[in-house]
mmCIF file of C-alpha atoms in Angstrom:
data_model
loop_
_atom_site.group_PDB
_atom_site.id
_atom_site.type_symbol
_atom_site.label_atom_id
_atom_site.label_comp_id
_atom_site.label_asym_id
_atom_site.label_seq_id
_atom_site.Cartn_x
_atom_site.Cartn_y
_atom_site.Cartn_z
ATOM 1 C CA UNK X 27 -17.358 24.007 -0.393
ATOM 2 C CA UNK X 28 -17.016 21.224 -3.056
ATOM 3 C CA UNK X 29 -18.980 17.857 -2.818
ATOM 4 C CA UNK X 30 -15.698 16.008 -2.365
ATOM 5 C CA UNK X 31 -15.010 18.350 0.574
ATOM 6 C CA UNK X 32 -18.385 17.731 2.151
ATOM 7 C CA UNK X 33 -18.036 13.887 1.884
ATOM 8 C CA UNK X 34 -14.675 14.025 3.371
ATOM 9 C CA UNK X 35 -16.026 16.192 6.227
ATOM 10 C CA UNK X 36 -18.763 13.722 6.657
ATOM 11 C CA UNK X 37 -16.295 10.872 6.661
ATOM 12 C CA UNK X 38 -14.311 12.545 9.527
ATOM 13 C CA UNK X 39 -17.143 13.151 11.530
ATOM 14 C CA UNK X 40 -18.609 9.644 10.945
ATOM 15 C CA UNK X 41 -15.319 7.968 11.739
ATOM 16 C CA UNK X 42 -14.930 10.246 15.114
ATOM 17 C CA UNK X 43 -18.311 9.278 15.998
ATOM 18 C CA UNK X 44 -17.870 5.488 15.542
ATOM 19 C CA UNK X 45 -14.659 5.785 17.533
ATOM 20 C CA UNK X 46 -16.148 7.416 20.308
ATOM 21 C CA UNK X 47 -19.381 4.986 20.361
ATOM 22 C CA UNK X 48 -16.867 2.093 20.431
ATOM 23 C CA UNK X 49 -15.329 3.343 23.757
ATOM 24 C CA UNK X 50 -18.675 3.482 25.511
ATOM 25 C CA UNK X 51 -18.772 1.169 28.348
ATOM 26 C CA UNK X 52 -21.746 -1.314 28.572
ATOM 27 C CA UNK X 53 -22.686 -0.407 31.964
ATOM 28 C CA UNK X 54 -23.440 3.339 31.287
ATOM 29 C CA UNK X 55 -20.288 4.622 32.876
ATOM 30 C CA UNK X 56 -18.571 7.817 31.783
ATOM 31 C CA UNK X 57 -17.022 7.079 28.218
ATOM 32 C CA UNK X 58 -13.306 7.467 27.884
ATOM 33 C CA UNK X 59 -12.406 10.454 25.319
ATOM 34 C CA UNK X 60 -10.837 9.516 22.022
ATOM 35 C CA UNK X 61 -7.688 11.020 21.642
ATOM 36 C CA UNK X 62 -7.495 14.302 19.395
ATOM 37 C CA UNK X 63 -5.337 12.317 16.830
ATOM 38 C CA UNK X 64 -3.642 9.020 16.711
ATOM 39 C CA UNK X 65 0.117 8.328 15.898
ATOM 40 C CA UNK X 66 1.321 6.180 13.311
ATOM 41 C CA UNK X 67 4.944 5.717 11.752
ATOM 42 C CA UNK X 68 5.919 5.860 7.872
ATOM 43 C CA UNK X 69 8.501 3.152 6.921
ATOM 44 C CA UNK X 70 10.530 6.077 5.301
ATOM 45 C CA UNK X 71 11.678 6.978 9.129
ATOM 46 C CA UNK X 72 13.800 3.652 8.996
ATOM 47 C CA UNK X 73 14.950 4.092 5.275
ATOM 48 C CA UNK X 74 18.613 4.096 6.131
ATOM 49 C CA UNK X 75 18.320 0.820 8.131
ATOM 50 C CA UNK X 76 16.121 -0.683 5.503
ATOM 51 C CA UNK X 77 18.612 0.276 2.568
ATOM 52 C CA UNK X 78 21.567 -1.118 4.591
ATOM 53 C CA UNK X 79 19.664 -4.579 4.997
ATOM 54 C CA UNK X 80 19.925 -3.984 8.818
ATOM 55 C CA UNK X 81 16.226 -4.612 8.990
ATOM 56 C CA UNK X 82 13.731 -6.224 6.699
ATOM 57 C CA UNK X 83 10.267 -4.991 5.476
ATOM 58 C CA UNK X 84 8.828 -7.936 7.053
ATOM 59 C CA UNK X 85 10.009 -6.821 10.429
ATOM 60 C CA UNK X 86 8.361 -3.478 10.301
ATOM 61 C CA UNK X 87 5.251 -4.231 12.085
ATOM 62 C CA UNK X 88 7.082 -5.867 14.898
ATOM 63 C CA UNK X 89 9.596 -2.847 15.309
ATOM 64 C CA UNK X 90 6.689 -0.362 15.400
ATOM 65 C CA UNK X 91 5.066 -1.949 18.164
ATOM 66 C CA UNK X 92 7.926 -3.207 20.269
ATOM 67 C CA UNK X 93 10.427 -0.287 19.805
ATOM 68 C CA UNK X 94 8.092 2.592 19.557
ATOM 69 C CA UNK X 95 4.678 1.247 21.012
ATOM 70 C CA UNK X 96 2.965 2.504 17.749
ATOM 71 C CA UNK X 97 0.183 0.113 16.530
ATOM 72 C CA UNK X 98 -0.242 1.659 12.935
ATOM 73 C CA UNK X 99 2.047 1.683 10.006
ATOM 74 C CA UNK X 100 2.526 3.319 6.652
ATOM 75 C CA UNK X 101 4.527 1.156 4.121
ATOM 76 C CA UNK X 102 6.765 2.397 1.402
ATOM 77 C CA UNK X 103 6.855 0.406 -2.021
ATOM 78 C CA UNK X 104 10.545 0.764 -2.506
ATOM 79 C CA UNK X 105 11.297 -1.818 0.202
ATOM 80 C CA UNK X 106 9.244 -4.534 -1.347
ATOM 81 C CA UNK X 107 9.146 -3.417 -4.908
ATOM 82 C CA UNK X 108 8.943 -6.987 -6.531
ATOM 83 C CA UNK X 109 6.241 -8.097 -4.215
ATOM 84 C CA UNK X 110 3.209 -6.162 -5.297
ATOM 85 C CA UNK X 111 1.720 -9.343 -6.889
ATOM 86 C CA UNK X 112 3.287 -11.840 -4.407
ATOM 87 C CA UNK X 113 0.190 -12.860 -2.495
ATOM 88 C CA UNK X 114 2.093 -15.283 -0.119
ATOM 89 C CA UNK X 115 4.404 -12.399 0.754
ATOM 90 C CA UNK X 116 1.340 -9.934 1.251
ATOM 91 C CA UNK X 117 -0.179 -12.631 3.548
ATOM 92 C CA UNK X 118 2.866 -12.749 5.543
ATOM 93 C CA UNK X 119 2.965 -9.274 5.987
ATOM 94 C CA UNK X 120 -0.534 -9.387 7.128
ATOM 95 C CA UNK X 121 0.289 -12.083 9.449
ATOM 96 C CA UNK X 122 2.970 -10.130 10.954
ATOM 97 C CA UNK X 123 0.910 -7.124 11.422
ATOM 98 C CA UNK X 124 -2.060 -9.156 12.979
ATOM 99 C CA UNK X 125 0.274 -10.956 15.241
ATOM 100 C CA UNK X 126 1.625 -7.719 16.884
ATOM 101 C CA UNK X 127 -1.662 -5.846 16.809
ATOM 102 C CA UNK X 128 -0.785 -3.382 14.163
ATOM 103 C CA UNK X 129 -3.018 -1.827 11.599
ATOM 104 C CA UNK X 130 -1.759 -1.402 7.952
ATOM 105 C CA UNK X 131 -2.689 1.915 6.894
ATOM 106 C CA UNK X 132 -1.291 2.857 3.411
ATOM 107 C CA UNK X 133 1.436 2.357 0.857
ATOM 108 C CA UNK X 134 3.523 5.267 -0.323
ATOM 109 C CA UNK X 135 3.973 4.528 -4.007
ATOM 110 C CA UNK X 136 7.047 5.894 -5.854
ATOM 111 C CA UNK X 137 9.077 5.030 -9.078
ATOM 112 C CA UNK X 138 5.995 4.237 -11.216
ATOM 113 C CA UNK X 139 5.993 7.105 -13.590
ATOM 114 C CA UNK X 140 4.146 10.442 -14.001
ATOM 115 C CA UNK X 141 0.615 10.467 -13.227
ATOM 116 C CA UNK X 142 0.561 13.891 -14.963
ATOM 117 C CA UNK X 143 2.657 12.794 -17.912
ATOM 118 C CA UNK X 144 2.140 15.227 -20.968
ATOM 119 C CA UNK X 145 1.846 12.266 -23.327
ATOM 120 C CA UNK X 146 -1.648 10.385 -23.126
ATOM 121 C CA UNK X 147 -0.110 7.114 -23.420
ATOM 122 C CA UNK X 148 2.579 7.488 -20.673
ATOM 123 C CA UNK X 149 -0.142 8.803 -18.597
ATOM 124 C CA UNK X 150 -2.353 5.929 -19.162
ATOM 125 C CA UNK X 151 0.841 3.639 -18.722
ATOM 126 C CA UNK X 152 1.596 5.375 -15.259
ATOM 127 C CA UNK X 153 -2.123 4.663 -14.166
ATOM 128 C CA UNK X 154 -1.509 0.879 -15.143
ATOM 129 C CA UNK X 155 1.613 0.833 -13.300
ATOM 130 C CA UNK X 156 0.047 2.021 -10.074
ATOM 131 C CA UNK X 157 -2.827 -0.609 -10.349
ATOM 132 C CA UNK X 158 -0.933 -3.438 -8.813
ATOM 133 C CA UNK X 159 -0.214 -1.319 -5.690
ATOM 134 C CA UNK X 160 -3.979 -0.456 -5.382
ATOM 135 C CA UNK X 161 -4.440 -4.322 -5.405
ATOM 136 C CA UNK X 162 -1.530 -4.930 -2.973
ATOM 137 C CA UNK X 163 -2.892 -2.154 -0.501
ATOM 138 C CA UNK X 164 -6.509 -3.791 -0.541
ATOM 139 C CA UNK X 165 -4.878 -7.108 0.170
ATOM 140 C CA UNK X 166 -3.019 -5.556 3.176
ATOM 141 C CA UNK X 167 -6.362 -4.029 4.561
ATOM 142 C CA UNK X 168 -4.955 -0.376 3.857
ATOM 143 C CA UNK X 169 -7.376 2.491 3.144
ATOM 144 C CA UNK X 170 -5.074 4.181 0.652
ATOM 145 C CA UNK X 171 -2.061 4.430 -1.536
ATOM 146 C CA UNK X 172 -0.103 7.767 -1.586
ATOM 147 C CA UNK X 173 1.053 8.804 -4.921
ATOM 148 C CA UNK X 174 2.687 11.750 -6.632
ATOM 149 C CA UNK X 175 1.199 14.323 -8.893
ATOM 150 C CA UNK X 176 4.302 14.852 -11.039
ATOM 151 C CA UNK X 177 3.905 16.427 -14.458
ATOM 152 C CA UNK X 178 5.548 19.008 -16.925
ATOM 153 C CA UNK X 179 4.409 21.988 -18.770
ATOM 154 C CA UNK X 180 2.907 25.376 -17.381
ATOM 155 C CA UNK X 181 1.304 25.666 -14.106
ATOM 156 C CA UNK X 182 -2.339 25.524 -15.627
ATOM 157 C CA UNK X 183 -1.207 22.442 -17.931
ATOM 158 C CA UNK X 184 0.157 20.490 -15.148
ATOM 159 C CA UNK X 185 -3.202 20.961 -13.114
ATOM 160 C CA UNK X 186 -5.142 19.574 -16.054
ATOM 161 C CA UNK X 187 -2.690 16.616 -16.616
ATOM 162 C CA UNK X 188 -2.379 15.765 -13.041
ATOM 163 C CA UNK X 189 -5.910 15.971 -12.375
ATOM 164 C CA UNK X 190 -6.576 13.523 -15.455
ATOM 165 C CA UNK X 191 -4.328 10.697 -14.325
ATOM 166 C CA UNK X 192 -5.332 11.053 -10.646
ATOM 167 C CA UNK X 193 -8.921 10.858 -11.815
ATOM 168 C CA UNK X 194 -8.238 7.587 -13.735
ATOM 169 C CA UNK X 195 -6.444 6.014 -11.012
ATOM 170 C CA UNK X 196 -8.875 6.862 -8.613
ATOM 171 C CA UNK X 197 -11.908 5.521 -10.715
ATOM 172 C CA UNK X 198 -9.985 1.994 -10.192
ATOM 173 C CA UNK X 199 -8.984 2.609 -6.713
ATOM 174 C CA UNK X 200 -12.830 3.169 -5.981
ATOM 175 C CA UNK X 201 -13.535 -0.399 -7.052
ATOM 176 C CA UNK X 202 -11.161 -1.681 -4.537
ATOM 177 C CA UNK X 203 -12.647 0.601 -1.966
ATOM 178 C CA UNK X 204 -9.492 2.475 -1.612
ATOM 179 C CA UNK X 205 -8.457 5.910 -1.671
ATOM 180 C CA UNK X 206 -5.646 7.628 -3.893
ATOM 181 C CA UNK X 207 -3.860 10.504 -1.881
ATOM 182 C CA UNK X 208 -1.220 12.891 -2.926
ATOM 183 C CA UNK X 209 1.484 14.123 -0.979
ATOM 184 C CA UNK X 210 3.301 17.376 -1.488
ATOM 185 C CA UNK X 211 6.296 16.005 -2.857
ATOM 186 C CA UNK X 212 8.225 18.470 -4.971
ATOM 187 C CA UNK X 213 7.577 20.346 -8.236
ATOM 188 C CA UNK X 214 4.086 22.112 -8.132
ATOM 189 C CA UNK X 215 2.706 19.518 -5.887
ATOM 190 C CA UNK X 216 4.653 21.538 -3.082
ATOM 191 C CA UNK X 217 2.750 24.537 -4.004
ATOM 192 C CA UNK X 218 -0.311 24.342 -1.798
ATOM 193 C CA UNK X 219 -2.721 26.430 -3.998
ATOM 194 C CA UNK X 220 -1.713 24.316 -7.069
ATOM 195 C CA UNK X 221 -2.404 20.962 -5.446
ATOM 196 C CA UNK X 222 -5.593 22.195 -3.879
ATOM 197 C CA UNK X 223 -6.737 23.095 -7.423
ATOM 198 C CA UNK X 224 -5.985 19.597 -8.687
ATOM 199 C CA UNK X 225 -8.066 18.163 -5.784
ATOM 200 C CA UNK X 226 -10.977 20.537 -6.945
ATOM 201 C CA UNK X 227 -10.601 19.422 -10.470
ATOM 202 C CA UNK X 228 -10.626 15.572 -9.687
ATOM 203 C CA UNK X 229 -13.528 16.337 -7.049
ATOM 204 C CA UNK X 230 -13.775 12.686 -6.294
ATOM 205 C CA UNK X 231 -14.598 11.344 -2.601
ATOM 206 C CA UNK X 232 -11.767 8.685 -3.073
ATOM 207 C CA UNK X 233 -8.994 11.070 -4.033
ATOM 208 C CA UNK X 234 -7.449 13.354 -1.216
ATOM 209 C CA UNK X 235 -4.265 14.700 0.222
ATOM 210 C CA UNK X 236 -1.575 13.710 2.539
ATOM 211 C CA UNK X 237 -0.136 16.920 3.604
ATOM 212 C CA UNK X 238 3.675 16.613 4.859
ATOM 213 C CA UNK X 239 4.848 19.185 7.260
ATOM 214 C CA UNK X 240 8.267 19.798 5.322
ATOM 215 C CA UNK X 241 7.980 18.944 1.822
ATOM 216 C CA UNK X 242 7.447 22.395 0.483
ATOM 217 C CA UNK X 243 10.322 23.048 -1.754
ATOM 218 C CA UNK X 244 8.899 23.705 -5.219
ATOM 219 C CA UNK X 245 12.413 23.899 -6.808
ATOM 220 C CA UNK X 246 15.835 24.903 -6.066
ATOM 221 C CA UNK X 247 15.743 27.503 -3.011
ATOM 222 C CA UNK X 248 12.147 28.249 -3.685
ATOM 223 C CA UNK X 249 9.965 27.295 -0.930
ATOM 224 C CA UNK X 250 6.288 27.440 -0.361
ATOM 225 C CA UNK X 251 5.015 28.554 3.231
ATOM 226 C CA UNK X 252 4.592 25.344 5.044
ATOM 227 C CA UNK X 253 1.724 26.599 7.427
ATOM 228 C CA UNK X 254 -0.059 28.071 4.444
ATOM 229 C CA UNK X 255 0.295 24.911 2.426
ATOM 230 C CA UNK X 256 -0.938 22.493 4.985
ATOM 231 C CA UNK X 257 -3.793 24.946 5.634
ATOM 232 C CA UNK X 258 -4.735 24.572 2.011
ATOM 233 C CA UNK X 259 -4.316 20.866 1.750
ATOM 234 C CA UNK X 260 -6.155 19.717 4.868
ATOM 235 C CA UNK X 261 -9.612 20.181 3.547
ATOM 236 C CA UNK X 262 -8.953 17.182 1.196
ATOM 237 C CA UNK X 263 -6.578 15.188 3.656
ATOM 238 C CA UNK X 264 -7.207 11.502 4.503
ATOM 239 C CA UNK X 265 -3.567 11.351 6.207
ATOM 240 C CA UNK X 266 -1.129 13.639 7.670
ATOM 241 C CA UNK X 267 2.715 13.483 7.736
ATOM 242 C CA UNK X 268 4.606 14.764 10.674
ATOM 243 C CA UNK X 269 8.102 15.464 9.133
ATOM 244 C CA UNK X 270 10.929 15.942 11.387
ATOM 245 C CA UNK X 271 14.669 16.565 11.230
ATOM 246 C CA UNK X 272 16.253 18.306 14.317
ATOM 247 C CA UNK X 273 15.170 18.932 17.730
ATOM 248 C CA UNK X 274 16.189 21.762 20.186
ATOM 249 C CA UNK X 275 17.072 21.266 23.993
ATOM 250 C CA UNK X 276 13.386 21.389 24.735
ATOM 251 C CA UNK X 277 12.502 18.565 22.228
ATOM 252 C CA UNK X 278 10.913 21.011 19.612
ATOM 253 C CA UNK X 279 11.417 20.412 16.240
ATOM 254 C CA UNK X 280 13.556 23.245 14.732
ATOM 255 C CA UNK X 281 12.089 23.589 11.197
ATOM 256 C CA UNK X 282 8.232 23.234 12.266
ATOM 257 C CA UNK X 283 6.112 24.701 15.083
ATOM 258 C CA UNK X 284 4.301 21.464 15.802
ATOM 259 C CA UNK X 285 1.748 23.263 18.001
ATOM 260 C CA UNK X 286 1.113 25.688 15.430
ATOM 261 C CA UNK X 287 0.880 23.060 12.578
ATOM 262 C CA UNK X 288 -1.302 20.603 14.507
ATOM 263 C CA UNK X 289 -3.665 23.462 15.361
ATOM 264 C CA UNK X 290 -4.098 23.893 11.425
ATOM 265 C CA UNK X 291 -4.698 20.277 11.259
ATOM 266 C CA UNK X 292 -7.282 19.847 14.113
ATOM 267 C CA UNK X 293 -9.061 23.001 13.125
ATOM 268 C CA UNK X 294 -9.689 21.533 9.624
ATOM 269 C CA UNK X 295 -11.727 18.880 11.592
ATOM 270 C CA UNK X 296 -9.056 16.095 11.104
ATOM 271 C CA UNK X 297 -8.967 13.286 13.810
ATOM 272 C CA UNK X 298 -7.292 10.608 12.124
ATOM 273 C CA UNK X 299 -3.563 9.102 12.001
ATOM 274 C CA UNK X 300 -0.538 11.551 12.137
ATOM 275 C CA UNK X 301 2.483 9.640 10.814
ATOM 276 C CA UNK X 302 5.861 10.129 12.083
ATOM 277 C CA UNK X 303 8.220 10.674 9.230
ATOM 278 C CA UNK X 304 11.757 11.364 10.682
ATOM 279 C CA UNK X 305 14.501 12.447 8.047
ATOM 280 C CA UNK X 306 17.252 13.795 10.362
ATOM 281 C CA UNK X 307 20.821 12.728 10.833
ATOM 282 C CA UNK X 308 21.839 14.173 14.403
ATOM 283 C CA UNK X 309 19.817 11.541 16.057
ATOM 284 C CA UNK X 310 19.747 7.690 14.843
ATOM 285 C CA UNK X 311 16.418 6.676 13.125
ATOM 286 C CA UNK X 312 15.221 5.002 16.418
ATOM 287 C CA UNK X 313 15.973 7.924 18.461
ATOM 288 C CA UNK X 314 14.396 10.389 16.004
ATOM 289 C CA UNK X 315 11.067 8.297 15.816
ATOM 290 C CA UNK X 316 10.906 8.358 19.614
ATOM 291 C CA UNK X 317 11.708 12.111 19.715
ATOM 292 C CA UNK X 318 9.155 12.847 17.221
ATOM 293 C CA UNK X 319 6.350 10.856 18.972
ATOM 294 C CA UNK X 320 7.270 12.424 22.406
ATOM 295 C CA UNK X 321 6.655 15.736 20.654
ATOM 296 C CA UNK X 322 3.500 14.616 18.958
ATOM 297 C CA UNK X 323 2.018 13.286 22.373
ATOM 298 C CA UNK X 324 3.277 16.599 24.146
ATOM 299 C CA UNK X 325 1.532 18.536 21.350
ATOM 300 C CA UNK X 326 -1.638 16.481 21.399
ATOM 301 C CA UNK X 327 -1.824 17.028 25.292
ATOM 302 C CA UNK X 328 -1.526 20.695 24.991
ATOM 303 C CA UNK X 329 -4.078 21.109 22.236
ATOM 304 C CA UNK X 330 -6.559 18.898 24.104
ATOM 305 C CA UNK X 331 -6.990 21.890 26.435
ATOM 306 C CA UNK X 332 -8.157 23.805 23.122
ATOM 307 C CA UNK X 333 -10.250 21.235 21.316
ATOM 308 C CA UNK X 334 -11.456 19.119 24.480
#
């Protein structure tokens, strides 16, 4: 077990202990059990409405709470791309979240270059491009930014390049008490063994993963096994993305066995937030988020019988 994995396990155990102690009643009555995991919602679940300007980024917190009864959210930088350094705007985001009792968890960062770029100068520029999002996430009270480990070259070359870029960015994020977490998001990052090796090379307690249940297409029609991939990434996880597309007549997701997947997540010791990320088309975005939440709640209830 690497030092980073040990730190991450200690973090999860400490967080669970703090959460449990916070629920202890002052009169010594039996403590209410903490849920096995908490549910958040990723802003990408509403990307169609956001791109169509039917809703605004500033309304995300209220929508999460009022429409879905969810009190933790994950932003996507695409929906406030020019606001990373706008302190007034970020303050308004904070106010909106606080007004509705919603916690800002992280910012998913796209479109800022390849952290594993082959050229040293481009890699450095990509790190620089991400710094403003580290600062924005800190202002929003988030615990992390989600990044991509894009690169080029051979399997081994891309491990070295991605690890170098991530290490540089993580060193900066640490000064803001934030984490840099990588999602399996295409290319070799969707190869669980590859991304796990990148984490081992970085070996930093502020760098980890955000396993996504569905993003395991390496390229073309080449897919990595999603269950094996999540299992490989969970030792480094600081967040989890419950990807959903379609549901059968019993409310089960048709591409992912949620009981099997969440068993993998919980078996790794994870007790944090699981973020809904609906990408389907059969249901509208609001209905898709609600269906995913219902499935996660049912799965949580069933697995509570196993994990207590």
